[in-house]
Short mmCIF file of C-alpha atoms in Angstrom, two decimals:
data_model
loop_
_atom_site.label_atom_id
_atom_site.label_comp_id
_atom_site.label_asym_id
_atom_site.label_seq_id
_atom_site.Cartn_x
_atom_site.Cartn_y
_atom_site.Cartn_z
CA GLN A 1 -8.69 -15.61 5.70
CA GLU A 2 -9.20 -14.78 1.95
CA ASN A 3 -7.72 -11.73 0.52
CA ALA A 4 -10.64 -9.04 -0.42
CA THR A 5 -8.10 -6.57 -1.64
CA ASP A 6 -6.66 -9.23 -3.93
CA LEU A 7 -3.24 -7.16 -2.54
CA ASN A 8 -0.16 -9.23 -3.06
CA ASP A 9 2.67 -10.03 -0.61
CA THR A 10 5.29 -7.59 -1.80
CA GLU A 11 2.08 -4.47 -2.12
CA TYR A 12 0.62 -5.75 1.40
CA THR A 13 4.86 -5.14 2.51
CA PHE A 14 5.09 -1.15 0.80
CA MET A 15 2.02 -0.48 2.62
CA SER A 16 3.05 -1.65 5.60
CA CYS A 17 6.45 -0.17 5.29
CA LEU A 18 3.94 3.32 4.57
CA TYR A 19 2.39 2.77 7.26
CA TYR A 20 5.02 1.80 10.14
CA GLY A 21 7.70 4.32 8.78
CA ARG A 22 10.01 1.69 7.39
CA LEU A 23 12.21 2.26 4.88
CA TYR A 24 11.23 0.75 1.75
CA GLU A 25 13.90 1.02 -1.39
CA ASP A 26 15.03 -2.54 -1.09
CA LEU A 27 12.14 -3.70 -1.15
CA LEU A 28 11.49 -2.68 -4.53
CA LYS A 29 14.83 -3.52 -5.12
CA SER A 30 15.10 -7.01 -4.67
CA LYS A 31 11.84 -7.34 -6.17
CA GLY A 32 12.44 -5.50 -9.66
CA LEU A 33 9.30 -2.96 -9.27
CA MET A 34 9.63 0.10 -10.02
CA LEU A 35 7.78 2.45 -7.00
CA SER A 36 5.32 4.05 -9.43
CA VAL A 37 3.95 0.63 -10.80
CA LEU A 38 4.03 -0.46 -7.73
CA ASN A 39 1.64 2.57 -6.70
CA ASP A 40 -0.47 2.20 -9.40
CA SER A 41 -0.99 -1.35 -8.43
CA ILE A 42 -2.58 -1.35 -5.52
CA ASN A 43 -4.22 2.38 -6.06
CA GLU A 44 -5.94 0.28 -8.83
CA LYS A 45 -6.66 -2.91 -6.49
CA LEU A 46 -7.75 -0.56 -3.94
CA PHE A 47 -10.14 1.78 -5.29
CA GLU A 48 -12.97 -0.14 -5.37
CA LEU A 49 -12.60 -0.71 -1.68
CA PHE A 50 -12.23 3.30 -1.42
CA SER A 51 -13.58 4.86 -4.90
CA ASP A 52 -10.68 7.02 -4.25
CA THR A 53 -6.34 6.15 -4.92
CA VAL A 54 -5.32 5.48 -1.10
CA LEU A 55 -1.44 6.29 -2.43
CA PHE A 56 -0.33 9.11 -3.95
CA GLU A 57 3.98 10.51 -5.44
CA ASP A 58 5.86 12.91 -4.52
CA GLY A 59 9.12 13.55 -5.52
CA GLY A 60 9.88 9.79 -5.65
CA LYS A 61 8.54 9.22 -2.35
CA ALA A 62 5.42 7.57 -1.48
CA GLU A 63 2.92 8.24 1.18
CA LEU A 64 -0.60 6.96 2.13
CA ILE A 65 -2.94 8.96 1.59
CA GLU A 66 -4.28 10.34 5.59
CA ASP A 67 -8.24 9.76 5.23
CA TYR A 68 -7.63 6.32 4.94
CA THR A 69 -4.41 5.41 7.19
CA ASP A 70 -7.34 3.47 9.90
CA GLU A 71 -8.97 1.89 6.98
CA LEU A 72 -5.48 0.40 6.24
CA LYS A 73 -3.98 -0.59 9.02
CA GLU A 74 -6.69 -2.78 9.51
CA ILE A 75 -5.82 -4.03 5.66
CA ILE A 76 -2.38 -4.23 6.63
CA ARG A 77 -2.88 -5.70 9.80
CA ASN A 78 -5.51 -8.53 8.82
CA GLN A 79 -2.88 -9.45 6.70
CA ALA A 80 -0.10 -9.97 9.20
#
């Protein structure tokens, strides 16, 4: 199946952590990534699909924008 979103495995794993309420700090640390950089990358890749950002950072924590959780669930599920 073609990856229509251009998200990489780390980005899918990160979004899955957010969607299912799992911790993602170890993922960021193991990949040497900053939360803001990962958020920006995902938002940029999904902007064409949603015409909006899908993640935001609040107080050093990432969150999915509630309006898009159903669509994001399908994207995450299709990658699994």
